[in-house]
Short mmCIF file of N, CA and C in Angstrom, two decimals:
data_model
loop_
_atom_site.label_atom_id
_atom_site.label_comp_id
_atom_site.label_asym_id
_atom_site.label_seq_id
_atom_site.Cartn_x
_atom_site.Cartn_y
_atom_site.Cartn_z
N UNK A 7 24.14 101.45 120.92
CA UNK A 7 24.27 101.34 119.48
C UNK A 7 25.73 101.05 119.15
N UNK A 8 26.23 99.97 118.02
CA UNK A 8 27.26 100.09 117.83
C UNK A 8 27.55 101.31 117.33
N UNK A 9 28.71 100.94 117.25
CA UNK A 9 30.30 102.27 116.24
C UNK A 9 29.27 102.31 114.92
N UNK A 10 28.29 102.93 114.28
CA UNK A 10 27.77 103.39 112.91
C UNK A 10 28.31 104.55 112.40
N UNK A 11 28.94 104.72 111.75
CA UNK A 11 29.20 105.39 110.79
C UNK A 11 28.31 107.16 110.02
N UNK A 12 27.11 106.05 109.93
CA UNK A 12 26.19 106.93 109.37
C UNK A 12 25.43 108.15 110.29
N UNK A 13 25.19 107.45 111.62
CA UNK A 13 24.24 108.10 112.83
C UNK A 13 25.85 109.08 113.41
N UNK A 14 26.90 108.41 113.48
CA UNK A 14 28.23 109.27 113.95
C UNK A 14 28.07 110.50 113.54
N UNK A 15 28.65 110.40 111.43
CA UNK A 15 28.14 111.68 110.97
C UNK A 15 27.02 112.20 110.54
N UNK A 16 26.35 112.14 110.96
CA UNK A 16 24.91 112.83 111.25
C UNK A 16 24.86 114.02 112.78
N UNK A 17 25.34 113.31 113.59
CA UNK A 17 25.23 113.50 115.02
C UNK A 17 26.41 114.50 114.79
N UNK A 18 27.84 114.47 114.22
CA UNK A 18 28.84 115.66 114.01
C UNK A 18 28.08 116.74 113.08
N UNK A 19 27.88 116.50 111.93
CA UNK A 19 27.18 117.60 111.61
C UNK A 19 25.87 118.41 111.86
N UNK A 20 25.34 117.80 112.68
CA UNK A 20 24.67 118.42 114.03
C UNK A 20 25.08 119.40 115.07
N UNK A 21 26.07 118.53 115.56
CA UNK A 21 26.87 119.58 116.25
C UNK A 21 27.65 120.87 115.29
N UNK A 22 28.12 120.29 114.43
CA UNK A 22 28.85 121.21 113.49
C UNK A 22 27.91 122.75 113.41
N UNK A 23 26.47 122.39 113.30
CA UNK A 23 25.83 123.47 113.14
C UNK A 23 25.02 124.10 113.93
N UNK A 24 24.62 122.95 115.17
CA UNK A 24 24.69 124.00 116.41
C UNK A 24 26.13 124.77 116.71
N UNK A 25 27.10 124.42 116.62
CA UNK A 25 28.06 125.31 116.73
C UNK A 25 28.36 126.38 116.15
N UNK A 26 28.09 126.64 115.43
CA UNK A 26 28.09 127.40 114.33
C UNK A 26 27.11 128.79 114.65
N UNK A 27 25.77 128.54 115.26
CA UNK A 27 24.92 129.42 114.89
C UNK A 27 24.55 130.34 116.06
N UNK A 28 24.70 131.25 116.36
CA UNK A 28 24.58 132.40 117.27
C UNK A 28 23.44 131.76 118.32
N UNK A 29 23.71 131.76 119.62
CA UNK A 29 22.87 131.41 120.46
C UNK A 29 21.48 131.66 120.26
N UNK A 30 21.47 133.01 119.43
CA UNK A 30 19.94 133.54 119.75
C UNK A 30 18.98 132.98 118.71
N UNK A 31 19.96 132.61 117.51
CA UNK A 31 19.07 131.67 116.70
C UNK A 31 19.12 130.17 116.48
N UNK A 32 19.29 129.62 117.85
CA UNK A 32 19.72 128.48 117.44
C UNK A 32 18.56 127.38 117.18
N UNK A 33 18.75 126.09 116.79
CA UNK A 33 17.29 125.08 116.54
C UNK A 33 17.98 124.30 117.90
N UNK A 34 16.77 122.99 118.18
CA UNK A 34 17.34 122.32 118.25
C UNK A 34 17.69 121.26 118.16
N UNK A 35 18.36 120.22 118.98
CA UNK A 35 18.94 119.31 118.40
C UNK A 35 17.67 117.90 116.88
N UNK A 36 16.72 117.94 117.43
CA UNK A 36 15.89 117.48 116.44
C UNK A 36 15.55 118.45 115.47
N UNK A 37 15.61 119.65 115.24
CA UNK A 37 15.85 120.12 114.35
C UNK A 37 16.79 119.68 113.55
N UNK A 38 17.70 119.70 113.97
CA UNK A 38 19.11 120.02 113.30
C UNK A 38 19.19 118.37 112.44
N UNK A 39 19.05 117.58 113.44
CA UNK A 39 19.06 116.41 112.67
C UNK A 39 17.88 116.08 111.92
N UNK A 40 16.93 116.44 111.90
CA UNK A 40 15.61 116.19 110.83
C UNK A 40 16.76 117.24 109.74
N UNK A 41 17.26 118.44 109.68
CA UNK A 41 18.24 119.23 108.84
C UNK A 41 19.01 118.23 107.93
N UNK A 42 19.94 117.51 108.75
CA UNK A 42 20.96 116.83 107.78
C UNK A 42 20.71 115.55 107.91
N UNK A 43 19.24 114.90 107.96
CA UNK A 43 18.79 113.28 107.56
C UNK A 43 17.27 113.49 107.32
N UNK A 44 16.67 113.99 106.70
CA UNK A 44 15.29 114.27 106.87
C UNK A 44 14.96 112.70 106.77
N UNK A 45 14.91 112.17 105.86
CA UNK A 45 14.73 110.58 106.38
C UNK A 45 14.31 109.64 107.67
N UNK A 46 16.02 109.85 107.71
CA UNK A 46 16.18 109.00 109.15
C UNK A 46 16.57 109.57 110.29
N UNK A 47 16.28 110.67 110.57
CA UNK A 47 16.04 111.63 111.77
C UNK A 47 15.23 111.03 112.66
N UNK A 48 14.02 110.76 112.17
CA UNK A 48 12.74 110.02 113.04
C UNK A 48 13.65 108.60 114.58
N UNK A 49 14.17 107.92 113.48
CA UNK A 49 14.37 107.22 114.50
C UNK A 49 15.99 107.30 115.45
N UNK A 50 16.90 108.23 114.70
CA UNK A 50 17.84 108.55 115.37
C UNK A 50 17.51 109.39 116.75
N UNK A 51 16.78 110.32 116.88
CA UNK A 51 15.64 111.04 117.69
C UNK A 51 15.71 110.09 118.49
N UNK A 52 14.84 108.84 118.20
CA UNK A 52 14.31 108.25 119.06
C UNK A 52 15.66 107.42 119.65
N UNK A 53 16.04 106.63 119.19
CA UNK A 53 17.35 106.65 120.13
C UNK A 53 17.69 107.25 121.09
N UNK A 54 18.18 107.95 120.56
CA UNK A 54 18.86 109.00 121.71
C UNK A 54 17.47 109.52 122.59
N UNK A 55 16.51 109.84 122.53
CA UNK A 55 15.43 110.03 123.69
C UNK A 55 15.33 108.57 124.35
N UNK A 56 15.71 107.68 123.86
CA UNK A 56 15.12 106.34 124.86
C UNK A 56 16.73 105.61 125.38
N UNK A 57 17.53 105.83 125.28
CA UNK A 57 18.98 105.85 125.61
C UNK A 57 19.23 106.87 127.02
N UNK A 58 19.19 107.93 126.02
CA UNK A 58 19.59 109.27 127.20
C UNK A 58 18.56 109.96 128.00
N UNK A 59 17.26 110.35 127.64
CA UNK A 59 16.48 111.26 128.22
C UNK A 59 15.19 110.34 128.22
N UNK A 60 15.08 109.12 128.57
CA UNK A 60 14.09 108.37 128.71
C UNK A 60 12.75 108.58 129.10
N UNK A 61 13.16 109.68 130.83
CA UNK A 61 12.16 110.31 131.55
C UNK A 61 11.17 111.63 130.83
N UNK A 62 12.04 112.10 129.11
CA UNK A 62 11.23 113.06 128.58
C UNK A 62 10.20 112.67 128.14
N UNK A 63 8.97 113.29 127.93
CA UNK A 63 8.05 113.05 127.02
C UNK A 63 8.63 113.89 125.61
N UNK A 64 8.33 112.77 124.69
CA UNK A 64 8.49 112.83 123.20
C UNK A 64 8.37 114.23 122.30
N UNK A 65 7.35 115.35 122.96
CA UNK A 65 7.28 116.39 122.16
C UNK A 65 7.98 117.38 123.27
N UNK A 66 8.38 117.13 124.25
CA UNK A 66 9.11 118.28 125.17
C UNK A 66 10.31 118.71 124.87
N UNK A 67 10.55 119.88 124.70
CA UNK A 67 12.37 120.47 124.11
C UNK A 67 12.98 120.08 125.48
N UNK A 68 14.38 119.85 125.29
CA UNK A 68 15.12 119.72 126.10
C UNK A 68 16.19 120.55 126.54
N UNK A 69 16.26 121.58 125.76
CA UNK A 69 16.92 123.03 126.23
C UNK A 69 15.88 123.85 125.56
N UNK A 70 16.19 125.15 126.20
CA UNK A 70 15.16 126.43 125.40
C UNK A 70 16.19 126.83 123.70
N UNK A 71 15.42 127.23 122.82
CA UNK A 71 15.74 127.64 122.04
C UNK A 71 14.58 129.21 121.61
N UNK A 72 13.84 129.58 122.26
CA UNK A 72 12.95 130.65 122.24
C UNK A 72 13.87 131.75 122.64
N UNK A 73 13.12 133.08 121.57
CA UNK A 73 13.52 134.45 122.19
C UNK A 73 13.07 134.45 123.51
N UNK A 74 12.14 133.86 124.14
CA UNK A 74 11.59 134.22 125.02
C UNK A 74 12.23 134.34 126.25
N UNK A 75 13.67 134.01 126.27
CA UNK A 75 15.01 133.27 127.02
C UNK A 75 15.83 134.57 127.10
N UNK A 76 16.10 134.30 128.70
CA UNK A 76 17.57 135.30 128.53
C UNK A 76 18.25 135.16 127.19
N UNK A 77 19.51 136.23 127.27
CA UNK A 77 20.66 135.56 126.60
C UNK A 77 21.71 134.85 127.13
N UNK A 78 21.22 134.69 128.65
CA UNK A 78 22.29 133.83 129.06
C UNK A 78 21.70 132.68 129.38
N UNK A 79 20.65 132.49 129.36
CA UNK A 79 20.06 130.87 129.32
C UNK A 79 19.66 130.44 128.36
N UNK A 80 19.89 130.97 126.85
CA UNK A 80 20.32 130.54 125.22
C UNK A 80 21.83 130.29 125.26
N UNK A 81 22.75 131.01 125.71
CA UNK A 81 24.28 130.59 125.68
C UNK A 81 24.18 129.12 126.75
N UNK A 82 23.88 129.03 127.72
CA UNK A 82 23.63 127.88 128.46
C UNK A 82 23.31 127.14 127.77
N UNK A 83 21.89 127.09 127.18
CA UNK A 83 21.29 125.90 126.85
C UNK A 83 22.36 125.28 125.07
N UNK A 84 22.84 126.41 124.26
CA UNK A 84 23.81 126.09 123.22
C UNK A 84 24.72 124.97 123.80
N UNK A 85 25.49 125.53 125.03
CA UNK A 85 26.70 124.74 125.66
C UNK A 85 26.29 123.30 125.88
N UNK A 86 25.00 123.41 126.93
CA UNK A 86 24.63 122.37 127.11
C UNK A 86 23.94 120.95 125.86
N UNK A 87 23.93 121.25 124.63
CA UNK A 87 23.26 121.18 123.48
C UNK A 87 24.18 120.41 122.99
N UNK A 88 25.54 120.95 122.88
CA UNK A 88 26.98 120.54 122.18
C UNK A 88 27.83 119.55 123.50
N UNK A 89 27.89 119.67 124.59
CA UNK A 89 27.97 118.97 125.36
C UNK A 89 27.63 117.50 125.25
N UNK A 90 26.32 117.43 125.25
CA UNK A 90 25.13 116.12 124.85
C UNK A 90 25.10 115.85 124.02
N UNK A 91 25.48 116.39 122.55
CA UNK A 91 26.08 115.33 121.09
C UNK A 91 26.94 115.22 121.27
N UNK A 92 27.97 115.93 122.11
CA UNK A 92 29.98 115.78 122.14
C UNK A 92 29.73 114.17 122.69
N UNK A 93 29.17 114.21 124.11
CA UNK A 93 28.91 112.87 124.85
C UNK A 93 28.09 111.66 124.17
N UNK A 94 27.47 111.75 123.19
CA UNK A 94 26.68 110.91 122.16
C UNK A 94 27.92 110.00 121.54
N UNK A 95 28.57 111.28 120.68
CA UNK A 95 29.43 111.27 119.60
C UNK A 95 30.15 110.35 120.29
N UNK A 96 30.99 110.47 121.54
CA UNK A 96 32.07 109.73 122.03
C UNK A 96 31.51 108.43 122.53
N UNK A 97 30.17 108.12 122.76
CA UNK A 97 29.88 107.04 123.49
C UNK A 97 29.96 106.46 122.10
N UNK A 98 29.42 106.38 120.85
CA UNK A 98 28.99 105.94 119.97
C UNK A 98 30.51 105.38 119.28
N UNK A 99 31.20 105.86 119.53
CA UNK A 99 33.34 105.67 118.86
C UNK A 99 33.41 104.43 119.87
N UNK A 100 32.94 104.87 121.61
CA UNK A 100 33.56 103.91 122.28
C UNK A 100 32.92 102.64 122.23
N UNK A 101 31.63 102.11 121.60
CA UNK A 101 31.27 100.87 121.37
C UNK A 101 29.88 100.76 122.43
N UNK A 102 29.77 101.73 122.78
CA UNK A 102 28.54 101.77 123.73
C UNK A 102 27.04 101.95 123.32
#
């Protein structure tokens, strides 16, 4: 995708609020962005699943966000969460 503007901040304030929110309650990342684009979430989603995580199927989470989770494989999966929009965010500046 080019340098957009719009999907950039979308994808920061995403992160902005996974960052933000205590491991144990966190959403995720399609949450967060259906959160701050209810709109055009649908196909930003899809992007990024057919870009980055190609091999997922479409309704599978890609980190845990359940109580059902340690608390240290909710702090994991947070890190790993913000990691993967940090790496979005920067591919998307660098023209990629």
């Amino acid at each position: 995708m080019k340098y957009d503007i719009f999907v950039l901040q979308t994808l920061q304030k995403a992160l902005e609020n996974i960052k933000m929110k205590d491991p144990l309650y966190q959403s995720g990342i399609c949450s967060e962005l259906s959160f701050c684009t209810p709109i055009n979430s649908k196909w930003i989603i899809e992007w990024i699943r057919n870009k980055y995580m190609p091999h997922e199927h479409p309704k599978v989470y890609w980190w845990p966000t359940t109580l059902a989770c340690s608390d240290e494989e909710l702090e994991q999966s947070q890190r790993d969460r913000i990691a993967f929009l940090e790496r979005i965010i920067e591919d998307i500046m660098s023209g990629e």
